[in-house]
Amino acid sequence: MDKFRMIFQFLQSNQESFMNGICGIMALASAQMYSAFDFNCPCLPRYNLAYGLGILLVPPFILFLLGFVLNNNVSMLAEEWRRPRGRRGKDPAVLRYMFCSMAQRAMIAPVVWVSVTLLDGKCITCAFCTSVPVETLGNASHPGFSQGEMKRVLARIPCKEIYDGQELIANEVAVRYLRCISQALGWGFVLLMTTLAFLVRSLRPCFTQAVFLKSRYWSHYIDIERKMFDETCAEHARSFARVCIQQFFEGMSTDLATARCHPPRKTPADAGEAIEKLLGITDQSTMNSALKSWHRCKPPLHLQQPALPSSNGWAGEEHPPAHSPVPRREVAAYYSRV
Amino acid sequence: MDRFRMIFQYFQSNSESVMNGICGLLALASVKIYSCFDFSCPCLPWYNMAYGLGIMFIPPVTFFFCGLILNRQSLVMLEEWSRPQGSRKKDPAVIRYMCSSITQRAMVAPIVWIIVTLLDGKCLICAFSGSVDPEKFVGFANASSVQVQQLLAKVPCKDDELMRNNTSRKAVSRYLRCWSQALGWSILLILIVAAFLARWLRPCFNQVTLLQARHWSNYIDIEQKIFEETCCEHSRQFAHKCILHFFESMRQEIKLHSFRLPREGEGAEREEDALRGITNQDQVNKLLKMWYYEKPPLNVSQVTHR
């Protein structure tokens, strides 16, 4: 337990490294997904462009949204944004910081997908094979091909088995050309993204360092406060449940004693822990009735004050006393049959 | 657990080893990316040179920027450089030391890429196959200049139909690869000799300044880390007090609105503390509603003064 607490504390204190870990995993997952994906170019004139650009652009969008979904802090951001002002002011710089850091992390997996796709070359080859410059690479003056025919022939470039335009333009020449363009675009994209990231990271300390430190502190604070509140509520719920159930069993054993017409038996001081834990229920039929009562008629969510008789004990809240006699009557009725 | 804590503390105290680790990882990543990368020369006259030189120089620039971004010390250095003087003087020697150590580490991955590229040879063959002197090679000697350019441009593509059985292609390929590998090994040798000399001769110049600069740059790094940890610890304590204060104020409100008779019993008090006076569903709902609609102000001074 200690081990888990220490790991949890480490992750909590170093929350950024946890989020970095998730974002690295998503980047690897996106590269793996691409290599597992079975790319199948349709080799038809208009479908090629739609398919190629779709595979290039739709999965990154999905990965971007997934990056937001998997980030626990999204609900925190939404809550902080929508909460009423109350007695605590709202700082837009904190909201901006939270959103920016989430968006930056969510961008990594899509960028990896787009880079890997461009560097691999299949998508661009599929999408733009009908726009290959036939005049420079092949013999455009080859007779017998109208515009539409030529497009149809060129569209089959990615599918080597059915390509029949070898006289028009050699398949390998066209594929090499398209792949070269694709790889150039890929490396250019990677360079652009890296330069942007570098600029964003290095210009920030020069301009807004004080605001940045403030926003970072308060965004961590909001996160820690929310977690602590959840922990406190969980502890409270545990105690509430414990007391509620204890009162339920005590109520059962009091009813039992009333039904059998003798006073509730006080366990002698040296009876031992085990007998105390039985809570006055010591035979099968009693246990069965306790279980049935728990199922049919759960106690109200209202803890009674233990030192007072129940008729006086309300803490002044809205629960009317009329509810409580009902379970008793049920139990008494059961026992009178026996 | 102890081992984990010791490793963590070791890394914290010795940030230089963390940075060396990152720089080694980037170098390995660059070799791996080169071997995974599917190099395909376009085999067309102008495109060859652009592609070959592009693959040789653009990824190193990317790796250099990555090396700067992933290195935490670069942020620390920029902060130290751009901070207002305040009551602590700024030492340019420290900033220079940090800058040079960051740059040296960031240069490792690009240099590894360039050397691996040269030793492999494909890039140079692709880029310079069109610039070879055709007179030296039998197969290309007696063709018109335009044709020669086209043929030479196709040399890197072994499977091209024109080049498949051409023996001069292999000759050109071997010639260019020989140049490429010679260049690669010489660059490696020059760099290693330069590093060796720099390390050996450094103690002869300014050793004291160097020791001071290294100490203070380490200090600035550690100070930054400890500040961040202290802020985290502080915000945890702040949150704890704020929430306790909130529960207390709810308990006060409930006491005001209800007539509670004095209670007895030792055993009940422990549970009572955990329940904090909130003992039924409506009170819990009210507490949660207050938490959303009216978060408590960020001010725990009255709690600490009680």
XYZ file of C-alpha atoms in Angstrom:
644
model
C 0.000 0.000 0.000
C 2.911 2.224 0.868
C 4.430 1.545 -2.508
C 1.263 2.618 -4.296
C 0.978 5.718 -2.219
C 4.537 6.695 -3.007
C 4.062 6.114 -6.718
C 0.827 8.056 -6.608
C 2.500 10.917 -4.797
C 5.328 10.907 -7.291
C 2.885 11.029 -10.178
C 0.858 13.708 -8.508
C 3.828 15.888 -7.842
C 5.139 15.308 -11.276
C 1.892 15.406 -13.113
C 3.458 16.775 -16.228
C 5.669 13.736 -16.617
C 2.588 11.510 -16.347
C 0.865 13.408 -19.141
C 4.070 13.306 -21.190
C 4.113 9.546 -20.753
C 0.552 9.219 -22.062
C 1.315 11.431 -25.006
C 4.439 9.398 -25.877
C 2.367 6.210 -25.744
C -0.195 7.718 -28.087
C 2.521 8.713 -30.535
C 3.900 5.168 -30.577
C 0.375 3.809 -30.905
C -0.264 6.006 -33.925
C 2.944 4.844 -35.660
C 2.023 1.232 -34.889
C -1.528 1.736 -36.172
C -0.221 3.082 -39.428
C 2.051 0.115 -39.962
C -0.748 -2.298 -39.093
C -3.187 -0.545 -41.409
C -3.696 -2.265 -44.760
C -3.598 0.538 -47.296
C -5.625 -0.295 -50.378
C -5.692 2.310 -53.105
C -8.913 2.055 -55.182
C -7.092 2.886 -58.459
C -10.075 4.771 -59.909
C -9.879 8.392 -61.116
C -11.806 10.405 -58.489
C -11.791 7.864 -55.655
C -7.987 7.967 -55.444
C -7.861 11.576 -54.341
C -10.663 11.142 -51.821
C -9.146 7.964 -50.354
C -5.595 9.244 -50.208
C -6.429 12.579 -48.633
C -8.946 10.921 -46.339
C -6.345 8.536 -44.942
C -3.938 11.440 -44.624
C -6.268 13.808 -42.780
C -9.110 11.972 -41.017
C -7.148 9.725 -38.593
C -5.086 12.674 -37.289
C -8.296 14.501 -36.483
C -9.603 11.444 -34.632
C -6.288 11.093 -32.776
C -6.437 14.752 -31.797
C -9.903 14.353 -30.296
C -8.791 11.130 -28.625
C -5.901 13.036 -27.082
C -8.405 15.353 -25.468
C -10.675 12.538 -24.360
C -7.865 10.592 -22.686
C -6.675 13.665 -20.866
C -8.144 13.786 -17.377
C -7.732 17.489 -17.200
C -10.359 18.206 -19.836
C -13.191 17.844 -17.355
C -11.244 20.012 -14.940
C -10.909 22.717 -17.579
C -14.595 22.520 -18.457
C -15.605 22.703 -14.807
C -13.388 25.684 -14.104
C -14.705 27.412 -17.205
C -18.386 26.885 -16.487
C -18.536 27.291 -12.750
C -20.381 30.298 -11.344
C -18.142 32.973 -9.957
C -19.195 32.564 -6.335
C -16.646 33.864 -3.864
C -13.621 32.997 -5.962
C -12.597 35.009 -9.006
C -11.849 33.379 -12.357
C -8.514 33.945 -14.014
C -8.587 33.680 -17.837
C -4.813 33.251 -17.955
C -5.147 29.992 -16.007
C -7.805 28.709 -18.406
C -5.649 29.634 -21.385
C -2.627 27.883 -19.888
C -4.613 24.701 -19.232
C -6.079 24.679 -22.720
C -2.726 25.344 -24.415
C -0.892 22.628 -22.542
C -3.654 20.122 -23.330
C -3.749 21.106 -26.999
C 0.027 20.827 -27.327
C 0.024 17.317 -25.933
C -2.935 16.281 -28.054
C -1.171 17.481 -31.211
C 1.695 15.040 -30.980
C -0.018 11.858 -32.137
C -1.627 13.511 -35.227
C 1.704 15.061 -36.213
C 3.350 11.637 -35.935
C 0.632 10.083 -38.132
C 0.933 12.758 -40.827
C 4.756 12.551 -40.831
C 4.817 8.774 -41.044
C 2.207 8.823 -43.815
C 4.103 11.377 -45.869
C 7.470 9.698 -45.356
C 6.040 6.359 -46.364
C 4.624 7.811 -49.575
C 1.690 5.500 -50.318
C -1.000 8.107 -49.619
C 0.404 10.804 -51.853
C 1.142 8.262 -54.568
C -2.457 7.157 -54.457
C -3.955 10.651 -54.236
C -1.928 12.420 -56.902
C -1.070 9.740 -59.428
C -3.415 11.285 -61.974
C -1.500 14.585 -61.813
C 1.882 13.163 -62.783
C 3.554 15.349 -65.464
C 3.443 12.900 -68.341
C 5.117 15.340 -70.753
C 8.385 15.389 -68.829
C 8.413 11.839 -67.518
C 6.918 9.814 -70.303
C 5.619 10.159 -73.847
C 2.569 12.358 -73.798
C 2.234 12.171 -77.524
C 1.381 8.490 -77.422
C -1.691 8.101 -79.618
C -4.943 6.527 -78.688
C -5.500 8.083 -75.299
C -8.124 10.737 -74.757
C -8.089 12.840 -71.590
C -10.467 10.585 -69.726
C -8.656 7.419 -70.860
C -5.337 8.853 -69.796
C -6.700 9.686 -66.372
C -8.046 6.188 -66.008
C -4.716 4.684 -66.987
C -2.760 6.966 -64.678
C -5.103 6.183 -61.807
C -3.879 2.589 -61.936
C -0.271 3.535 -61.184
C -0.406 2.466 -57.511
C -1.792 -0.935 -58.490
C 1.119 -2.496 -60.310
C -0.658 -5.722 -61.240
C -3.341 -4.026 -63.347
C -1.275 -1.155 -64.747
C -1.424 -1.110 -68.502
C 0.130 2.227 -69.442
C 3.772 1.185 -69.595
C 4.198 2.913 -72.965
C 2.668 6.102 -71.701
C 4.804 6.401 -68.615
C 6.830 3.728 -66.827
C 5.326 2.660 -63.521
C 8.579 2.819 -61.542
C 9.391 6.291 -62.864
C 6.007 7.636 -61.799
C 6.132 5.935 -58.386
C 9.651 7.195 -57.702
C 8.657 10.708 -58.659
C 5.587 10.746 -56.450
C 7.391 9.162 -53.535
C 10.195 11.728 -53.794
C 7.649 14.560 -53.613
C 5.908 12.865 -50.707
C 9.097 12.397 -48.714
C 10.168 15.967 -49.369
C 6.781 17.135 -48.066
C 7.147 14.838 -45.071
C 10.531 16.092 -44.011
C 9.443 19.662 -44.667
C 6.427 19.139 -42.412
C 8.560 17.616 -39.650
C 11.017 20.504 -39.887
C 8.204 23.033 -39.736
C 6.620 21.441 -36.672
C 9.941 21.161 -34.868
C 10.798 24.784 -35.622
C 7.397 25.930 -34.376
C 7.760 23.910 -31.182
C 11.225 25.311 -30.650
C 10.053 28.891 -31.180
C 7.073 28.496 -28.870
C 9.220 26.983 -26.161
C 12.097 29.389 -26.394
C 10.185 32.639 -26.813
C 8.008 32.079 -23.794
C 10.616 32.714 -21.084
C 11.611 35.907 -22.824
C 8.160 37.451 -22.695
C 5.650 36.179 -20.190
C 7.554 34.304 -17.536
C 5.831 35.796 -14.481
C 2.329 35.217 -15.853
C 3.368 31.711 -16.849
C 4.582 30.824 -13.342
C 1.351 32.136 -11.845
C -0.879 30.253 -14.276
C 1.065 27.042 -13.811
C 0.818 27.216 -10.013
C -2.910 27.854 -10.000
C -3.689 25.215 -12.580
C -1.824 22.621 -10.485
C -3.639 23.914 -7.436
C -7.063 23.465 -9.041
C -6.149 19.915 -10.015
C -4.862 19.013 -6.536
C -7.846 20.647 -4.846
C -10.261 18.645 -6.961
C -8.477 15.370 -6.205
C -8.371 16.135 -2.504
C -12.034 17.037 -2.453
C -12.840 13.717 -4.111
C -10.717 11.899 -1.521
C -12.393 13.722 1.351
C -15.832 12.959 -0.052
C -14.878 9.302 -0.465
C -13.731 9.154 3.150
C -16.921 10.812 4.251
C -18.991 8.387 2.215
C -17.162 5.464 3.822
C -17.868 6.718 7.336
C -21.447 7.506 6.413
C -21.941 4.012 5.076
C -20.326 2.441 8.125
C -22.515 4.348 10.568
C -25.639 3.779 8.494
C -25.108 0.040 8.362
C -24.198 -0.145 12.021
C -27.414 1.659 12.879
C -29.336 -0.715 10.613
C -28.009 -3.782 12.418
C -28.565 -2.181 15.798
C -32.098 -1.386 14.763
C -32.590 -5.010 13.704
C -31.280 -6.413 16.945
C -33.431 -4.000 19.010
C -36.491 -5.047 17.035
C -35.642 -8.667 17.598
C -35.380 -8.158 21.310
C -38.687 -6.260 21.333
C -40.396 -9.005 19.357
C -39.121 -11.682 21.741
C -40.205 -9.619 24.723
C -36.950 -9.447 26.541
C -34.563 -6.533 26.937
C -31.662 -6.189 24.524
C -28.865 -8.351 25.787
C -25.710 -6.476 26.620
C -22.684 -8.503 25.755
C -20.537 -9.073 28.865
C -17.183 -7.289 28.829
C -15.141 -10.438 28.445
C -17.257 -12.008 25.729
C -14.622 -11.372 23.124
C -14.557 -9.446 19.879
C -16.127 -12.145 17.763
C -19.403 -12.150 19.703
C -19.576 -8.357 19.589
C -19.180 -8.442 15.853
C -22.273 -10.604 15.553
C -24.302 -7.483 16.353
C -26.980 -9.500 18.135
C -27.793 -11.717 15.183
C -27.068 -15.312 16.118
C -29.172 -17.674 14.069
C -30.105 -18.415 10.516
C -33.611 -17.064 10.499
C -32.513 -13.786 12.050
C -29.805 -13.406 9.413
C -32.267 -14.190 6.662
C -34.665 -11.581 7.899
C -31.852 -9.042 8.145
C -30.881 -9.718 4.535
C -34.467 -9.548 3.372
C -35.000 -6.295 5.172
C -31.821 -4.877 3.649
C -33.101 -5.710 0.194
C -36.746 -4.743 0.583
C -36.410 -1.687 2.682
C -33.011 0.014 2.799
C -32.657 2.483 5.656
C -33.045 6.189 4.830
C -29.882 8.199 4.188
C -30.183 9.823 7.530
C -27.925 8.920 10.393
C -29.706 8.977 13.721
C -28.118 10.498 16.779
C -27.013 7.426 18.794
C -27.636 8.688 22.380
C -31.255 9.693 21.847
C -34.449 7.708 21.450
C -35.432 7.861 17.874
C -38.677 9.767 18.338
C -36.815 12.896 19.426
C -33.696 12.570 17.427
C -34.101 14.551 14.239
C -31.409 16.995 13.439
C -34.046 19.382 12.286
C -33.998 18.335 8.635
C -36.842 17.515 6.367
C -37.231 13.737 6.889
C -40.622 13.124 8.532
C -40.599 10.617 11.381
C -43.429 8.696 9.774
C -41.073 6.649 7.595
C -39.186 4.892 10.329
C -41.890 2.757 11.944
C -42.587 1.032 8.631
C -39.652 -1.398 8.564
C -40.297 -2.239 12.171
C -43.806 -3.228 11.532
C -42.682 -5.504 8.770
C -40.173 -7.284 10.931
C -42.573 -7.666 13.802
C -45.151 -9.148 11.448
C -42.637 -11.720 10.179
C -41.757 -12.842 13.619
C -45.277 -13.096 14.883
C -45.898 -15.837 12.340
C -43.143 -17.906 13.820
C 10.832 1.315 -3.347
C 14.034 2.480 -1.759
C 15.930 1.727 -4.930
C 13.457 3.744 -6.945
C 13.776 6.657 -4.590
C 17.551 6.456 -4.734
C 17.572 6.448 -8.519
C 15.202 9.384 -8.566
C 17.342 11.296 -6.127
C 20.443 10.490 -8.137
C 18.884 11.913 -11.256
C 17.712 14.936 -9.411
C 21.146 15.696 -8.079
C 22.939 15.016 -11.297
C 21.012 16.639 -14.081
C 24.012 16.356 -16.384
C 23.611 12.599 -16.488
C 19.943 12.980 -17.411
C 20.902 15.214 -20.287
C 23.594 12.808 -21.433
C 21.001 10.055 -21.373
C 18.598 12.061 -23.517
C 21.344 12.937 -25.974
C 22.321 9.255 -26.283
C 18.698 8.278 -26.859
C 18.339 10.864 -29.610
C 21.473 9.573 -31.325
C 20.114 6.017 -31.240
C 16.761 7.277 -32.505
C 18.472 8.983 -35.415
C 20.242 5.772 -36.453
C 17.012 3.828 -36.126
C 15.055 6.361 -38.178
C 17.686 6.247 -40.896
C 17.522 2.493 -41.116
C 13.708 2.504 -41.161
C 13.560 5.234 -43.724
C 12.850 4.007 -47.221
C 15.320 5.933 -49.335
C 14.102 6.141 -52.919
C 16.060 8.344 -55.260
C 13.831 9.910 -57.976
C 16.405 9.267 -60.707
C 15.562 12.466 -62.577
C 18.166 15.112 -63.497
C 17.452 18.035 -61.131
C 15.453 16.198 -58.543
C 18.369 13.919 -57.606
C 20.547 16.659 -56.202
C 17.676 18.288 -54.311
C 16.526 14.960 -52.824
C 19.975 13.699 -51.899
C 21.145 16.886 -50.246
C 17.754 17.384 -48.632
C 17.856 13.972 -46.973
C 21.375 14.652 -45.842
C 20.748 18.069 -44.255
C 17.100 18.567 -43.261
C 16.762 15.728 -40.735
C 19.891 16.899 -38.857
C 18.345 20.348 -38.434
C 15.204 18.653 -37.080
C 17.251 16.580 -34.653
C 19.121 19.669 -33.516
C 15.880 21.461 -32.672
C 14.574 18.324 -30.964
C 17.737 18.170 -28.902
C 17.226 21.759 -27.802
C 13.538 21.256 -27.027
C 13.973 18.065 -25.010
C 16.752 19.534 -22.916
C 15.351 21.081 -19.758
C 18.441 23.136 -19.235
C 17.776 25.236 -22.307
C 14.669 26.659 -20.636
C 16.607 27.317 -17.460
C 19.288 29.099 -19.447
C 16.762 31.266 -21.300
C 15.095 32.223 -18.035
C 18.415 33.123 -16.496
C 19.283 35.160 -19.565
C 16.044 37.107 -19.765
C 15.337 37.666 -16.100
C 15.532 41.188 -14.647
C 18.618 41.688 -12.516
C 16.787 42.256 -9.241
C 19.053 41.652 -6.255
C 21.052 38.859 -7.844
C 23.755 39.743 -10.357
C 23.908 37.947 -13.668
C 27.112 36.179 -14.612
C 27.696 35.991 -18.380
C 30.253 33.217 -17.932
C 27.579 30.944 -16.468
C 25.199 31.674 -19.322
C 27.956 31.031 -21.865
C 28.843 27.739 -20.204
C 25.225 26.579 -20.189
C 24.774 27.621 -23.803
C 27.865 25.762 -24.964
C 27.009 22.598 -23.050
C 23.458 22.610 -24.442
C 24.680 23.152 -27.996
C 27.302 20.431 -27.755
C 24.756 17.909 -26.570
C 22.237 18.940 -29.212
C 24.810 18.506 -31.968
C 25.412 14.826 -31.319
C 22.316 13.432 -33.048
C 22.697 15.524 -36.255
C 26.342 14.553 -36.561
C 25.460 10.896 -36.110
C 22.876 11.182 -38.908
C 25.300 12.873 -41.305
C 28.032 10.350 -40.645
C 25.707 7.378 -41.003
C 24.400 8.847 -44.253
C 27.894 9.324 -45.636
C 29.087 5.891 -44.595
C 26.047 4.295 -46.159
C 26.577 6.202 -49.393
C 23.077 6.220 -50.906
C 22.552 9.956 -50.480
C 25.758 10.975 -52.186
C 25.256 8.502 -55.012
C 21.794 9.937 -55.575
C 22.897 13.583 -55.340
C 26.080 13.484 -57.396
C 25.520 10.794 -59.978
C 24.705 13.497 -62.495
C 27.916 15.397 -61.815
C 30.295 12.566 -62.561
C 32.628 12.970 -65.542
C 31.200 10.598 -68.192
C 34.559 10.298 -69.976
C 35.912 8.120 -67.183
C 33.302 5.411 -67.693
C 33.084 3.293 -70.808
C 29.319 2.934 -71.042
C 28.654 6.679 -70.943
C 31.542 7.993 -72.991
C 29.951 8.011 -76.398
C 26.473 9.446 -75.924
C 25.103 12.937 -76.473
C 25.203 15.213 -73.446
C 21.440 15.233 -72.822
C 21.247 11.494 -73.004
C 24.273 11.190 -70.759
C 22.585 13.348 -68.141
C 19.482 11.192 -68.266
C 21.467 7.989 -68.013
C 23.671 9.207 -65.210
C 20.612 10.373 -63.316
C 19.284 6.811 -63.448
C 22.417 5.252 -61.953
C 21.072 5.110 -58.359
C 18.049 3.074 -59.491
C 19.288 -0.478 -59.867
C 15.980 -1.875 -61.067
C 15.357 0.616 -63.819
C 15.012 -1.170 -67.184
C 17.752 0.899 -68.797
C 20.181 0.295 -65.990
C 19.524 -3.284 -65.097
C 22.398 -4.840 -66.974
C 24.675 -1.882 -67.304
C 28.155 -2.563 -65.936
C 29.154 1.103 -66.032
C 26.357 1.794 -63.579
C 28.093 -0.336 -61.004
C 31.361 1.449 -61.706
C 29.823 4.878 -61.150
C 28.080 3.604 -58.032
C 31.259 2.207 -56.553
C 33.180 5.368 -57.385
C 30.667 7.610 -55.652
C 30.350 5.314 -52.670
C 34.103 5.317 -52.225
C 34.105 9.133 -52.116
C 31.192 9.147 -49.731
C 32.767 6.745 -47.283
C 36.103 8.545 -47.416
C 34.323 11.789 -46.595
C 32.400 10.143 -43.777
C 35.438 8.613 -42.115
C 37.469 11.826 -42.438
C 34.742 13.897 -40.834
C 34.525 11.372 -38.005
C 38.277 11.465 -37.518
C 38.434 15.258 -37.509
C 35.603 15.519 -34.984
C 37.116 12.988 -32.633
C 40.537 14.641 -32.792
C 38.929 18.032 -32.131
C 36.979 16.667 -29.147
C 40.110 15.002 -27.794
C 42.181 18.168 -28.081
C 39.428 20.300 -26.550
C 39.151 18.015 -23.564
C 42.892 17.697 -23.030
C 43.764 21.328 -23.510
C 40.857 22.786 -21.586
C 42.459 22.578 -18.155
C 45.324 24.718 -19.476
C 42.961 27.639 -20.002
C 40.703 29.205 -17.405
C 40.199 26.212 -15.178
C 38.967 28.299 -12.269
C 36.364 30.147 -14.328
C 35.225 26.835 -15.719
C 34.762 25.270 -12.287
C 32.836 28.277 -11.060
C 30.632 28.396 -14.133
C 29.856 24.695 -13.872
C 29.021 24.930 -10.191
C 26.685 27.858 -10.602
C 24.939 26.446 -13.630
C 24.270 23.254 -11.668
C 23.056 25.347 -8.775
C 20.587 27.300 -10.912
C 19.179 24.044 -12.282
C 18.721 22.502 -8.826
C 17.245 25.696 -7.419
C 14.635 25.707 -10.178
C 13.662 22.080 -9.471
C 13.387 22.641 -5.747
C 11.288 25.740 -6.287
C 8.842 23.736 -8.391
C 8.654 20.976 -5.787
C 8.088 23.462 -2.991
C 5.309 25.108 -4.959
C 3.669 21.693 -5.444
C 3.936 20.904 -1.755
C 2.558 24.312 -0.878
C -0.403 23.980 -3.186
C -1.211 20.588 -1.647
C -1.213 22.065 1.863
C -3.239 25.020 0.661
C -5.829 22.748 -0.914
C -6.023 20.617 2.238
C -6.653 23.629 4.468
C -9.108 25.157 2.029
C -11.220 22.002 1.916
C -11.158 21.524 5.689
C -12.215 25.120 6.080
C -15.068 24.540 3.642
C -16.336 21.484 5.519
C -16.061 23.381 8.815
C -18.101 26.270 7.503
C -20.762 23.813 6.304
C -20.798 22.244 9.777
C -21.239 25.710 11.360
C -24.133 26.427 9.052
C -25.810 23.149 9.919
C -25.355 23.814 13.647
C -26.988 27.211 13.230
C -30.028 25.732 11.520
C -30.607 22.718 13.701
C -31.275 22.083 17.361
C -28.698 19.562 18.353
C -28.712 18.238 21.836
C -25.336 17.638 23.449
C -23.937 14.266 22.628
C -22.309 11.611 24.704
C -20.078 8.676 24.045
C -16.402 8.441 23.228
C -16.731 5.975 20.399
C -19.130 8.193 18.535
C -16.689 11.085 18.404
C -14.214 9.383 16.104
C -16.883 8.695 13.537
C -18.300 12.138 14.093
C -14.987 13.714 13.164
C -14.844 11.782 9.956
C -18.446 12.714 9.190
C -17.788 16.369 10.003
C -21.359 16.963 11.055
C -22.844 15.994 7.713
C -25.171 13.123 8.373
C -27.895 12.922 5.829
C -28.525 12.934 2.101
C -29.803 16.475 1.860
C -26.852 17.878 3.750
C -24.485 16.022 1.454
C -26.345 17.280 -1.612
C -26.228 20.811 -0.271
C -22.500 20.517 0.345
C -21.827 19.310 -3.182
C -24.038 22.046 -4.619
C -22.191 24.708 -2.634
C -18.887 23.306 -3.821
C -19.912 23.849 -7.433
C -21.863 27.068 -7.235
C -19.776 28.884 -4.675
C -16.244 27.670 -4.380
C -14.599 29.040 -1.256
C -12.265 32.007 -1.680
C -8.535 31.291 -1.944
C -7.834 32.550 1.534
C -6.903 30.270 4.421
C -5.510 32.944 6.741
C -8.363 32.673 9.256
C -7.861 28.917 9.485
C -4.202 29.224 10.358
C -4.835 31.962 12.889
C -7.449 30.021 14.818
